[in-house]
Structure formats: structure tokens, C-alpha cells
Amino acid sequence: MTSRRTPAAPEEPPSNEPPPGSIADVYREVMPLVGFEAEMTKGDDVALTIPADSIHEVIERGREDQRLQMNLLRNQTAVDWEERGLEIVYHLYSIPLRQAVTIKSWLPSEGAIVESITDIYEMANWAERECREMFGIEFIGHPDPRNLLLDEDIDIHPLRKSHPLAPIEMEQGVDVEFFTKQHPPPEPAEEEEAAPDAAAAAAPERKRVEDMTEEEREERRAEQAERVARARELAAVRRAERLAGAPPAGGPRPEGAAPPPPPAAAPAAAPAAKAAPASAPAQDDRPPAPPPPELPSIPDAEEDPEGRAAAQAERVRLGRELAAARRAQLRGD
């Protein structure tokens, strides 16, 4: 004897209504005279649809009421639903209470007018300008209703569904067809011939350290020591010039010009245990930098303000003299 299974009851579609005690009930308590249509969004937020003439009141009360505290306008936008009209959307958030709500309202496609909320949220300034420019919604009381992207005399609203998807009427950028005719791409054979040359040009010219002989490594170390010595000498000259407030060595550098190469200096001395390599670079004939002068100590400002000013002036004078002397040595004067 076979038993019959009782067929399962059909599942009811999930309700789109917010659960009891949600933020929708708080809005209804705060503003009982406003007709709210509440629903849950896909992001589990509560969305309230209200009449267009109640937008400013609902958003203002939502920010001021202590049970809501919607102190952040996260986003403001609009949607064109063609026959149904335009839907303006405000995404609000309460930082203290960590709760969100979406305020929506329907507007006619022609003559869409709504009150500005720039007096409630400063962030709404550019958001309302974008909605006006892209959807044609006029915001009463907006302080600066200018376009953000388009010219003022272009009476179009690109984000409306009625805006035609046509090719660009004005020529912009580069004429690709004309440029291709004037500069045809290389033939496949030319590309194959040019590939080895490009690979050879891109190959590194210097050997790796692992592939060098001991003499080549010593030569590499000497070159690196010479570059370090030149960089240090140039840095010392620049520091002296900044201390003295003098122009850079060699006169002011033109705008956009590359910095001058660092002055040559003798390479660092090799260790006594090793002999100098035969291929080491020649030493520079320029005189070494003069030793820095002894700078006067600066007294305390409260005990001797005049002596402090005199010591600072003396330091500046000595720095300028040192920089001028070093520039003359580097130029060979």
C-alpha cells in the first residue's frame, strides 16, 4: 500500500514591504500628514516615495529630527522612465545612527520642477546642477543653476531616453582615415625585419655583475665611487648656495631646462691592500673644495637679540663668500 504525499503549499511571493519597526515607521510618526509609499530596495534599504511638493519638508525634517538624523546626502540623481515620467532620487544616511533611506518622487517629463535642497545639504549644489543639465529638472531656489559640461545655449538633455543616439555632428580629435592615408602602417615583412633591430636596441649594453671579470668589477666600483663623489660635492655647493641665498652655480637656470651635470671630482681612494686597476678613470685636475669657515655661534634671542642678529648676518656673509669662491674654482677663474 503506497502512501500519498501531501502536496506542498505554494510559496507566497516575498513581501516588498519594510518590516515592522523600520525607518519607514519613524518617518510616518514624524510626518503623519505626508503620504509615504514604502518598499525595500535590492540593497536592503528602505525607499520612500513621496509627493514632489513634500520633498523639501521631508528631507529637512529627516535631518533635524533626533530619531532620524539624516546628516549626509550620499547621492542625488534622476531616472527617465519615458511614459511614466522622471523619478528623482535622494540617497540619505545617518552617520550617528548608521541607518540609510532613499527618498523618491515622480515628476512629469515636461516642466519638471522641484524645490532645491541646497539650503539643507551643500553637496546638493553640483548634484542638482547635473540633474538640471542632463534631465531638464528645474530646481527652485538653487543659487547657481549653470551647466557643468554643456554650453548654456545648447538646449539638450543627454541622459533622457528621448535624446537621439546619433553620430557626433562636430568633428573632434584626429581624422583617423586621413592620418592613415598619410602615414600607412608598415607591411608585415617590414615589421618582421624591424623586430630584430628593435630587440637589439632594447637589449642592455652593460654586462651583469655575475658575468664580469675581477678587473671589470673594480672598474665598475671606481665609476660608482666617482659618481657618488661628484654628487656629494654638488650637494655641498647647493647647500652653501641655499644658505647664502645666492643664485645657483653658473647663473639662473632657464625654465624647463635640464639641470647641469655635476662637477667632476677625484675618484674615491681604493683600499691600500689592492692595487689601482689599469683601466681606472683619470683623476680630475680641478682644485678641491675649500674647507668650510668657522661659523660664529648664535646667542639666545632673549639674552642678546642684537648679538643674535649680528651672528646670523655673519653666517650669511660667510656662506655667500664660500659659494662664490667655489663657483670661481669650478669655472676655472
PDB file of N, CA and C in Angstrom, residues 227-315:
ATOM      1  N   ARG A 227      80.964  58.759  -9.290  1.00  0.00           N
ATOM      2  CA  ARG A 227      79.648  59.392  -9.371  1.00  0.00           C
ATOM      3  C   ARG A 227      79.160  59.825  -7.994  1.00  0.00           C
ATOM      4  N   VAL A 228      79.407  59.009  -6.980  1.00  0.00           N
ATOM      5  CA  VAL A 228      78.998  59.376  -5.629  1.00  0.00           C
ATOM      6  C   VAL A 228      79.745  60.610  -5.150  1.00  0.00           C
ATOM      7  N   ALA A 229      81.061  60.674  -5.441  1.00  0.00           N
ATOM      8  CA  ALA A 229      81.845  61.833  -5.016  1.00  0.00           C
ATOM      9  C   ALA A 229      81.359  63.104  -5.702  1.00  0.00           C
ATOM     10  N   ARG A 230      81.053  63.017  -6.995  1.00  0.00           N
ATOM     11  CA  ARG A 230      80.545  64.199  -7.703  1.00  0.00           C
ATOM     12  C   ARG A 230      79.199  64.636  -7.143  1.00  0.00           C
ATOM     13  N   ALA A 231      78.330  63.685  -6.854  1.00  0.00           N
ATOM     14  CA  ALA A 231      77.021  64.041  -6.314  1.00  0.00           C
ATOM     15  C   ALA A 231      77.144  64.703  -4.951  1.00  0.00           C
ATOM     16  N   ARG A 232      78.056  64.208  -4.120  1.00  0.00           N
ATOM     17  CA  ARG A 232      78.241  64.816  -2.810  1.00  0.00           C
ATOM     18  C   ARG A 232      78.795  66.222  -2.915  1.00  0.00           C
ATOM     19  N   GLU A 233      79.746  66.431  -3.826  1.00  0.00           N
ATOM     20  CA  GLU A 233      80.322  67.768  -3.991  1.00  0.00           C
ATOM     21  C   GLU A 233      79.274  68.747  -4.497  1.00  0.00           C
ATOM     22  N   LEU A 234      78.465  68.313  -5.461  1.00  0.00           N
ATOM     23  CA  LEU A 234      77.416  69.189  -5.968  1.00  0.00           C
ATOM     24  C   LEU A 234      76.396  69.503  -4.884  1.00  0.00           C
ATOM     25  N   ALA A 235      76.059  68.516  -4.057  1.00  0.00           N
ATOM     26  CA  ALA A 235      75.112  68.761  -2.972  1.00  0.00           C
ATOM     27  C   ALA A 235      75.670  69.756  -1.968  1.00  0.00           C
ATOM     28  N   ALA A 236      76.988  69.688  -1.699  1.00  0.00           N
ATOM     29  CA  ALA A 236      77.601  70.644  -0.778  1.00  0.00           C
ATOM     30  C   ALA A 236      77.536  72.057  -1.333  1.00  0.00           C
ATOM     31  N   VAL A 237      77.779  72.205  -2.645  1.00  0.00           N
ATOM     32  CA  VAL A 237      77.697  73.530  -3.265  1.00  0.00           C
ATOM     33  C   VAL A 237      76.268  74.061  -3.206  1.00  0.00           C
ATOM     34  N   ARG A 238      75.296  73.203  -3.495  1.00  0.00           N
ATOM     35  CA  ARG A 238      73.897  73.646  -3.453  1.00  0.00           C
ATOM     36  C   ARG A 238      73.501  74.058  -2.039  1.00  0.00           C
ATOM     37  N   ARG A 239      73.957  73.317  -1.035  1.00  0.00           N
ATOM     38  CA  ARG A 239      73.628  73.696   0.338  1.00  0.00           C
ATOM     39  C   ARG A 239      74.230  75.044   0.693  1.00  0.00           C
ATOM     40  N   ALA A 240      75.468  75.284   0.267  1.00  0.00           N
ATOM     41  CA  ALA A 240      76.088  76.581   0.541  1.00  0.00           C
ATOM     42  C   ALA A 240      75.339  77.703  -0.160  1.00  0.00           C
ATOM     43  N   GLU A 241      74.872  77.458  -1.383  1.00  0.00           N
ATOM     44  CA  GLU A 241      74.122  78.486  -2.109  1.00  0.00           C
ATOM     45  C   GLU A 241      72.787  78.768  -1.439  1.00  0.00           C
ATOM     46  N   ARG A 242      72.108  77.711  -0.971  1.00  0.00           N
ATOM     47  CA  ARG A 242      70.833  77.951  -0.293  1.00  0.00           C
ATOM     48  C   ARG A 242      71.040  78.704   1.009  1.00  0.00           C
ATOM     49  N   LEU A 243      72.140  78.400   1.721  1.00  0.00           N
ATOM     50  CA  LEU A 243      72.425  79.111   2.960  1.00  0.00           C
ATOM     51  C   LEU A 243      72.702  80.581   2.709  1.00  0.00           C
ATOM     52  N   ALA A 244      73.395  80.874   1.600  1.00  0.00           N
ATOM     53  CA  ALA A 244      73.751  82.258   1.290  1.00  0.00           C
ATOM     54  C   ALA A 244      72.652  82.989   0.554  1.00  0.00           C
ATOM     55  N   GLY A 245      71.657  82.285   0.058  1.00  0.00           N
ATOM     56  CA  GLY A 245      70.605  82.930  -0.717  1.00  0.00           C
ATOM     57  C   GLY A 245      71.056  83.392  -2.070  1.00  0.00           C
ATOM     58  N   ALA A 246      72.140  82.816  -2.595  1.00  0.00           N
ATOM     59  CA  ALA A 246      72.688  83.214  -3.888  1.00  0.00           C
ATOM     60  C   ALA A 246      72.050  82.396  -4.993  1.00  0.00           C
ATOM     61  N   PRO A 247      72.116  82.879  -6.269  1.00  0.00           N
ATOM     62  CA  PRO A 247      71.586  82.092  -7.387  1.00  0.00           C
ATOM     63  C   PRO A 247      72.404  80.837  -7.597  1.00  0.00           C
ATOM     64  N   PRO A 248      71.873  79.829  -8.277  1.00  0.00           N
ATOM     65  CA  PRO A 248      72.603  78.575  -8.499  1.00  0.00           C
ATOM     66  C   PRO A 248      73.897  78.802  -9.249  1.00  0.00           C
ATOM     67  N   ALA A 249      74.834  77.859  -9.089  1.00  0.00           N
ATOM     68  CA  ALA A 249      76.123  77.969  -9.760  1.00  0.00           C
ATOM     69  C   ALA A 249      75.934  78.010 -11.258  1.00  0.00           C
ATOM     70  N   GLY A 250      76.653  78.952 -11.907  1.00  0.00           N
ATOM     71  CA  GLY A 250      76.522  79.082 -13.354  1.00  0.00           C
ATOM     72  C   GLY A 250      75.390  79.989 -13.776  1.00  0.00           C
ATOM     73  N   GLY A 251      74.762  80.737 -12.829  1.00  0.00           N
ATOM     74  CA  GLY A 251      73.674  81.623 -13.194  1.00  0.00           C
ATOM     75  C   GLY A 251      72.333  80.932 -13.081  1.00  0.00           C
ATOM     76  N   PRO A 252      71.219  81.697 -13.163  1.00  0.00           N
ATOM     77  CA  PRO A 252      69.883  81.097 -13.054  1.00  0.00           C
ATOM     78  C   PRO A 252      69.619  80.143 -14.203  1.00  0.00           C
ATOM     79  N   ARG A 253      68.957  79.068 -13.900  1.00  0.00           N
ATOM     80  CA  ARG A 253      68.644  78.041 -14.900  1.00  0.00           C
ATOM     81  C   ARG A 253      67.371  78.422 -15.635  1.00  0.00           C
ATOM     82  N   PRO A 254      67.344  78.380 -16.976  1.00  0.00           N
ATOM     83  CA  PRO A 254      66.111  78.695 -17.712  1.00  0.00           C
ATOM     84  C   PRO A 254      65.022  77.710 -17.350  1.00  0.00           C
ATOM     85  N   GLU A 255      63.777  78.207 -17.447  1.00  0.00           N
ATOM     86  CA  GLU A 255      62.625  77.365 -17.103  1.00  0.00           C
ATOM     87  C   GLU A 255      62.520  76.207 -18.079  1.00  0.00           C
ATOM     88  N   GLY A 256      62.368  75.004 -17.560  1.00  0.00           N
ATOM     89  CA  GLY A 256      62.241  73.811 -18.392  1.00  0.00           C
ATOM     90  C   GLY A 256      63.559  73.200 -18.803  1.00  0.00           C
ATOM     91  N   ALA A 257      64.700  73.869 -18.477  1.00  0.00           N
ATOM     92  CA  ALA A 257      65.996  73.329 -18.894  1.00  0.00           C
ATOM     93  C   ALA A 257      66.427  72.231 -17.945  1.00  0.00           C
ATOM     94  N   ALA A 258      67.226  71.311 -18.465  1.00  0.00           N
ATOM     95  CA  ALA A 258      67.717  70.202 -17.651  1.00  0.00           C
ATOM     96  C   ALA A 258      68.786  70.716 -16.700  1.00  0.00           C
ATOM     97  N   PRO A 259      68.933  70.139 -15.515  1.00  0.00           N
ATOM     98  CA  PRO A 259      69.967  70.596 -14.582  1.00  0.00           C
ATOM     99  C   PRO A 259      71.350  70.325 -15.139  1.00  0.00           C
ATOM    100  N   PRO A 260      72.335  71.195 -14.815  1.00  0.00           N
ATOM    101  CA  PRO A 260      73.697  70.999 -15.340  1.00  0.00           C
ATOM    102  C   PRO A 260      74.311  69.750 -14.749  1.00  0.00           C
ATOM    103  N   PRO A 261      75.276  69.142 -15.464  1.00  0.00           N
ATOM    104  CA  PRO A 261      75.928  67.940 -14.931  1.00  0.00           C
ATOM    105  C   PRO A 261      76.746  68.286 -13.705  1.00  0.00           C
ATOM    106  N   PRO A 262      76.874  67.368 -12.762  1.00  0.00           N
ATOM    107  CA  PRO A 262      77.648  67.655 -11.551  1.00  0.00           C
ATOM    108  C   PRO A 262      79.119  67.839 -11.884  1.00  0.00           C
ATOM    109  N   PRO A 263      79.817  68.693 -11.114  1.00  0.00           N
ATOM    110  CA  PRO A 263      81.247  68.908 -11.377  1.00  0.00           C
ATOM    111  C   PRO A 263      82.037  67.644 -11.127  1.00  0.00           C
ATOM    112  N   ALA A 264      83.101  67.497 -11.923  1.00  0.00           N
ATOM    113  CA  ALA A 264      83.932  66.292 -11.802  1.00  0.00           C
ATOM    114  C   ALA A 264      84.735  66.357 -10.515  1.00  0.00           C
ATOM    115  N   ALA A 265      85.012  65.212  -9.950  1.00  0.00           N
ATOM    116  CA  ALA A 265      85.808  65.125  -8.728  1.00  0.00           C
ATOM    117  C   ALA A 265      86.691  63.897  -8.812  1.00  0.00           C
ATOM    118  N   ALA A 266      87.706  63.886  -7.987  1.00  0.00           N
ATOM    119  CA  ALA A 266      88.617  62.743  -7.983  1.00  0.00           C
ATOM    120  C   ALA A 266      87.905  61.520  -7.456  1.00  0.00           C
ATOM    121  N   PRO A 267      88.202  60.338  -8.021  1.00  0.00           N
ATOM    122  CA  PRO A 267      87.551  59.123  -7.526  1.00  0.00           C
ATOM    123  C   PRO A 267      88.004  58.793  -6.120  1.00  0.00           C
ATOM    124  N   ALA A 268      87.138  58.044  -5.437  1.00  0.00           N
ATOM    125  CA  ALA A 268      87.474  57.657  -4.070  1.00  0.00           C
ATOM    126  C   ALA A 268      88.718  56.777  -4.058  1.00  0.00           C
ATOM    127  N   ALA A 269      89.518  56.952  -3.014  1.00  0.00           N
ATOM    128  CA  ALA A 269      90.761  56.184  -2.911  1.00  0.00           C
ATOM    129  C   ALA A 269      90.458  54.713  -2.700  1.00  0.00           C
ATOM    130  N   ALA A 270      91.179  53.861  -3.415  1.00  0.00           N
ATOM    131  CA  ALA A 270      90.994  52.417  -3.277  1.00  0.00           C
ATOM    132  C   ALA A 270      91.654  51.952  -1.995  1.00  0.00           C
ATOM    133  N   PRO A 271      91.254  50.807  -1.457  1.00  0.00           N
ATOM    134  CA  PRO A 271      91.915  50.283  -0.247  1.00  0.00           C
ATOM    135  C   PRO A 271      93.409  50.053  -0.481  1.00  0.00           C
ATOM    136  N   ALA A 272      94.172  50.193   0.604  1.00  0.00           N
ATOM    137  CA  ALA A 272      95.634  50.073   0.480  1.00  0.00           C
ATOM    138  C   ALA A 272      96.060  48.680   0.073  1.00  0.00           C
ATOM    139  N   ALA A 273      95.280  47.665   0.422  1.00  0.00           N
ATOM    140  CA  ALA A 273      95.685  46.289   0.140  1.00  0.00           C
ATOM    141  C   ALA A 273      95.574  45.958  -1.332  1.00  0.00           C
ATOM    142  N   LYS A 274      94.767  46.722  -2.110  1.00  0.00           N
ATOM    143  CA  LYS A 274      94.550  46.418  -3.518  1.00  0.00           C
ATOM    144  C   LYS A 274      95.228  47.468  -4.381  1.00  0.00           C
ATOM    145  N   ALA A 275      95.795  47.052  -5.475  1.00  0.00           N
ATOM    146  CA  ALA A 275      96.432  47.988  -6.402  1.00  0.00           C
ATOM    147  C   ALA A 275      95.376  48.604  -7.289  1.00  0.00           C
ATOM    148  N   ALA A 276      95.624  49.841  -7.735  1.00  0.00           N
ATOM    149  CA  ALA A 276      94.672  50.526  -8.604  1.00  0.00           C
ATOM    150  C   ALA A 276      94.603  49.812  -9.938  1.00  0.00           C
ATOM    151  N   PRO A 277      93.412  49.591 -10.490  1.00  0.00           N
ATOM    152  CA  PRO A 277      93.303  48.893 -11.776  1.00  0.00           C
ATOM    153  C   PRO A 277      93.894  49.725 -12.896  1.00  0.00           C
ATOM    154  N   ALA A 278      94.357  49.034 -13.937  1.00  0.00           N
ATOM    155  CA  ALA A 278      94.995  49.723 -15.061  1.00  0.00           C
ATOM    156  C   ALA A 278      94.005  50.571 -15.825  1.00  0.00           C
ATOM    157  N   SER A 279      92.717  50.170 -15.831  1.00  0.00           N
ATOM    158  CA  SER A 279      91.721  50.898 -16.617  1.00  0.00           C
ATOM    159  C   SER A 279      90.952  51.906 -15.790  1.00  0.00           C
ATOM    160  N   ALA A 280      91.441  52.302 -14.603  1.00  0.00           N
ATOM    161  CA  ALA A 280      90.725  53.254 -13.765  1.00  0.00           C
ATOM    162  C   ALA A 280      90.684  54.607 -14.455  1.00  0.00           C
ATOM    163  N   PRO A 281      89.591  55.382 -14.300  1.00  0.00           N
ATOM    164  CA  PRO A 281      89.493  56.682 -14.959  1.00  0.00           C
ATOM    165  C   PRO A 281      90.509  57.669 -14.398  1.00  0.00           C
ATOM    166  N   ALA A 282      90.901  58.628 -15.225  1.00  0.00           N
ATOM    167  CA  ALA A 282      91.883  59.636 -14.823  1.00  0.00           C
ATOM    168  C   ALA A 282      91.285  60.562 -13.785  1.00  0.00           C
ATOM    169  N   GLN A 283      92.170  61.066 -12.889  1.00  0.00           N
ATOM    170  CA  GLN A 283      91.707  61.953 -11.849  1.00  0.00           C
ATOM    171  C   GLN A 283      91.480  63.349 -12.410  1.00  0.00           C
ATOM    172  N   ASP A 284      90.584  64.093 -11.712  1.00  0.00           N
ATOM    173  CA  ASP A 284      90.253  65.450 -12.135  1.00  0.00           C
ATOM    174  C   ASP A 284      91.345  66.405 -11.673  1.00  0.00           C
ATOM    175  N   ASP A 285      91.645  67.431 -12.522  1.00  0.00           N
ATOM    176  CA  ASP A 285      92.676  68.409 -12.200  1.00  0.00           C
ATOM    177  C   ASP A 285      92.134  69.590 -11.420  1.00  0.00           C
ATOM    178  N   ARG A 286      90.817  69.633 -11.199  1.00  0.00           N
ATOM    179  CA  ARG A 286      90.271  70.795 -10.509  1.00  0.00           C
ATOM    180  C   ARG A 286      90.662  70.774  -9.040  1.00  0.00           C
ATOM    181  N   PRO A 287      90.823  71.980  -8.440  1.00  0.00           N
ATOM    182  CA  PRO A 287      91.225  72.041  -7.030  1.00  0.00           C
ATOM    183  C   PRO A 287      90.104  71.538  -6.138  1.00  0.00           C
ATOM    184  N   PRO A 288      90.466  70.994  -4.991  1.00  0.00           N
ATOM    185  CA  PRO A 288      89.424  70.530  -4.067  1.00  0.00           C
ATOM    186  C   PRO A 288      88.653  71.701  -3.479  1.00  0.00           C
ATOM    187  N   ALA A 289      87.503  71.394  -2.927  1.00  0.00           N
ATOM    188  CA  ALA A 289      86.673  72.441  -2.342  1.00  0.00           C
ATOM    189  C   ALA A 289      87.355  73.028  -1.117  1.00  0.00           C
ATOM    190  N   PRO A 290      87.255  74.361  -0.916  1.00  0.00           N
ATOM    191  CA  PRO A 290      87.873  74.970   0.266  1.00  0.00           C
ATOM    192  C   PRO A 290      87.176  74.490   1.528  1.00  0.00           C
ATOM    193  N   PRO A 291      87.911  74.429   2.622  1.00  0.00           N
ATOM    194  CA  PRO A 291      87.283  73.990   3.880  1.00  0.00           C
ATOM    195  C   PRO A 291      86.235  74.999   4.326  1.00  0.00           C
ATOM    196  N   PRO A 292      85.170  74.548   4.943  1.00  0.00           N
ATOM    197  CA  PRO A 292      84.137  75.486   5.396  1.00  0.00           C
ATOM    198  C   PRO A 292      84.671  76.373   6.503  1.00  0.00           C
ATOM    199  N   PRO A 293      84.273  77.641   6.529  1.00  0.00           N
ATOM    200  CA  PRO A 293      84.755  78.552   7.572  1.00  0.00           C
ATOM    201  C   PRO A 293      84.107  78.220   8.912  1.00  0.00           C
ATOM    202  N   GLU A 294      84.744  78.717   9.950  1.00  0.00           N
ATOM    203  CA  GLU A 294      84.178  78.558  11.277  1.00  0.00           C
ATOM    204  C   GLU A 294      83.043  79.562  11.446  1.00  0.00           C
ATOM    205  N   LEU A 295      81.858  79.046  11.690  1.00  0.00           N
ATOM    206  CA  LEU A 295      80.687  79.901  11.818  1.00  0.00           C
ATOM    207  C   LEU A 295      80.548  80.371  13.254  1.00  0.00           C
ATOM    208  N   PRO A 296      80.205  81.639  13.450  1.00  0.00           N
ATOM    209  CA  PRO A 296      80.027  82.140  14.820  1.00  0.00           C
ATOM    210  C   PRO A 296      78.798  81.514  15.459  1.00  0.00           C
ATOM    211  N   SER A 297      78.883  81.305  16.754  1.00  0.00           N
ATOM    212  CA  SER A 297      77.738  80.759  17.480  1.00  0.00           C
ATOM    213  C   SER A 297      76.650  81.818  17.594  1.00  0.00           C
ATOM    214  N   ILE A 298      75.409  81.364  17.619  1.00  0.00           N
ATOM    215  CA  ILE A 298      74.266  82.276  17.683  1.00  0.00           C
ATOM    216  C   ILE A 298      73.773  82.329  19.118  1.00  0.00           C
ATOM    217  N   PRO A 299      73.822  83.497  19.759  1.00  0.00           N
ATOM    218  CA  PRO A 299      73.354  83.592  21.149  1.00  0.00           C
ATOM    219  C   PRO A 299      71.839  83.483  21.236  1.00  0.00           C
ATOM    220  N   ASP A 300      71.348  83.363  22.455  1.00  0.00           N
ATOM    221  CA  ASP A 300      69.917  83.249  22.689  1.00  0.00           C
ATOM    222  C   ASP A 300      69.226  84.567  22.357  1.00  0.00           C
ATOM    223  N   ALA A 301      68.011  84.468  21.803  1.00  0.00           N
ATOM    224  CA  ALA A 301      67.305  85.671  21.368  1.00  0.00           C
ATOM    225  C   ALA A 301      66.877  86.531  22.543  1.00  0.00           C
ATOM    226  N   GLU A 302      66.517  85.910  23.669  1.00  0.00           N
ATOM    227  CA  GLU A 302      66.060  86.701  24.805  1.00  0.00           C
ATOM    228  C   GLU A 302      67.221  87.385  25.519  1.00  0.00           C
ATOM    229  N   GLU A 303      68.373  86.718  25.604  1.00  0.00           N
ATOM    230  CA  GLU A 303      69.508  87.299  26.319  1.00  0.00           C
ATOM    231  C   GLU A 303      70.222  88.360  25.492  1.00  0.00           C
ATOM    232  N   ASP A 304      70.424  88.133  24.207  1.00  0.00           N
ATOM    233  CA  ASP A 304      71.194  89.072  23.378  1.00  0.00           C
ATOM    234  C   ASP A 304      70.574  89.122  21.984  1.00  0.00           C
ATOM    235  N   PRO A 305      69.467  89.832  21.801  1.00  0.00           N
ATOM    236  CA  PRO A 305      68.831  89.873  20.475  1.00  0.00           C
ATOM    237  C   PRO A 305      69.707  90.530  19.419  1.00  0.00           C
ATOM    238  N   GLU A 306      70.460  91.593  19.791  1.00  0.00           N
ATOM    239  CA  GLU A 306      71.313  92.249  18.798  1.00  0.00           C
ATOM    240  C   GLU A 306      72.472  91.344  18.390  1.00  0.00           C
ATOM    241  N   GLY A 307      73.076  90.658  19.365  1.00  0.00           N
ATOM    242  CA  GLY A 307      74.155  89.737  19.025  1.00  0.00           C
ATOM    243  C   GLY A 307      73.673  88.577  18.171  1.00  0.00           C
ATOM    244  N   ARG A 308      72.442  88.120  18.409  1.00  0.00           N
ATOM    245  CA  ARG A 308      71.898  87.033  17.596  1.00  0.00           C
ATOM    246  C   ARG A 308      71.728  87.483  16.150  1.00  0.00           C
ATOM    247  N   ALA A 309      71.192  88.697  15.939  1.00  0.00           N
ATOM    248  CA  ALA A 309      71.019  89.202  14.580  1.00  0.00           C
ATOM    249  C   ALA A 309      72.367  89.385  13.886  1.00  0.00           C
ATOM    250  N   ALA A 310      73.377  89.880  14.638  1.00  0.00           N
ATOM    251  CA  ALA A 310      74.696  90.070  14.028  1.00  0.00           C
ATOM    252  C   ALA A 310      75.330  88.731  13.660  1.00  0.00           C
ATOM    253  N   ALA A 311      75.167  87.711  14.518  1.00  0.00           N
ATOM    254  CA  ALA A 311      75.742  86.397  14.214  1.00  0.00           C
ATOM    255  C   ALA A 311      75.072  85.774  12.992  1.00  0.00           C
ATOM    256  N   GLN A 312      73.762  85.937  12.877  1.00  0.00           N
ATOM    257  CA  GLN A 312      73.071  85.407  11.704  1.00  0.00           C
ATOM    258  C   GLN A 312      73.529  86.105  10.428  1.00  0.00           C
ATOM    259  N   ALA A 313      73.707  87.430  10.487  1.00  0.00           N
ATOM    260  CA  ALA A 313      74.190  88.155   9.314  1.00  0.00           C
ATOM    261  C   ALA A 313      75.601  87.714   8.934  1.00  0.00           C
ATOM    262  N   GLU A 314      76.447  87.447   9.932  1.00  0.00           N
ATOM    263  CA  GLU A 314      77.805  86.992   9.645  1.00  0.00           C
ATOM    264  C   GLU A 314      77.791  85.613   8.998  1.00  0.00           C
ATOM    265  N   ARG A 315      76.892  84.741   9.441  1.00  0.00           N
ATOM    266  CA  ARG A 315      76.790  83.419   8.826  1.00  0.00           C
ATOM    267  C   ARG A 315      76.371  83.522   7.356  1.00  0.00           C
TER     268      ARG A 315
END
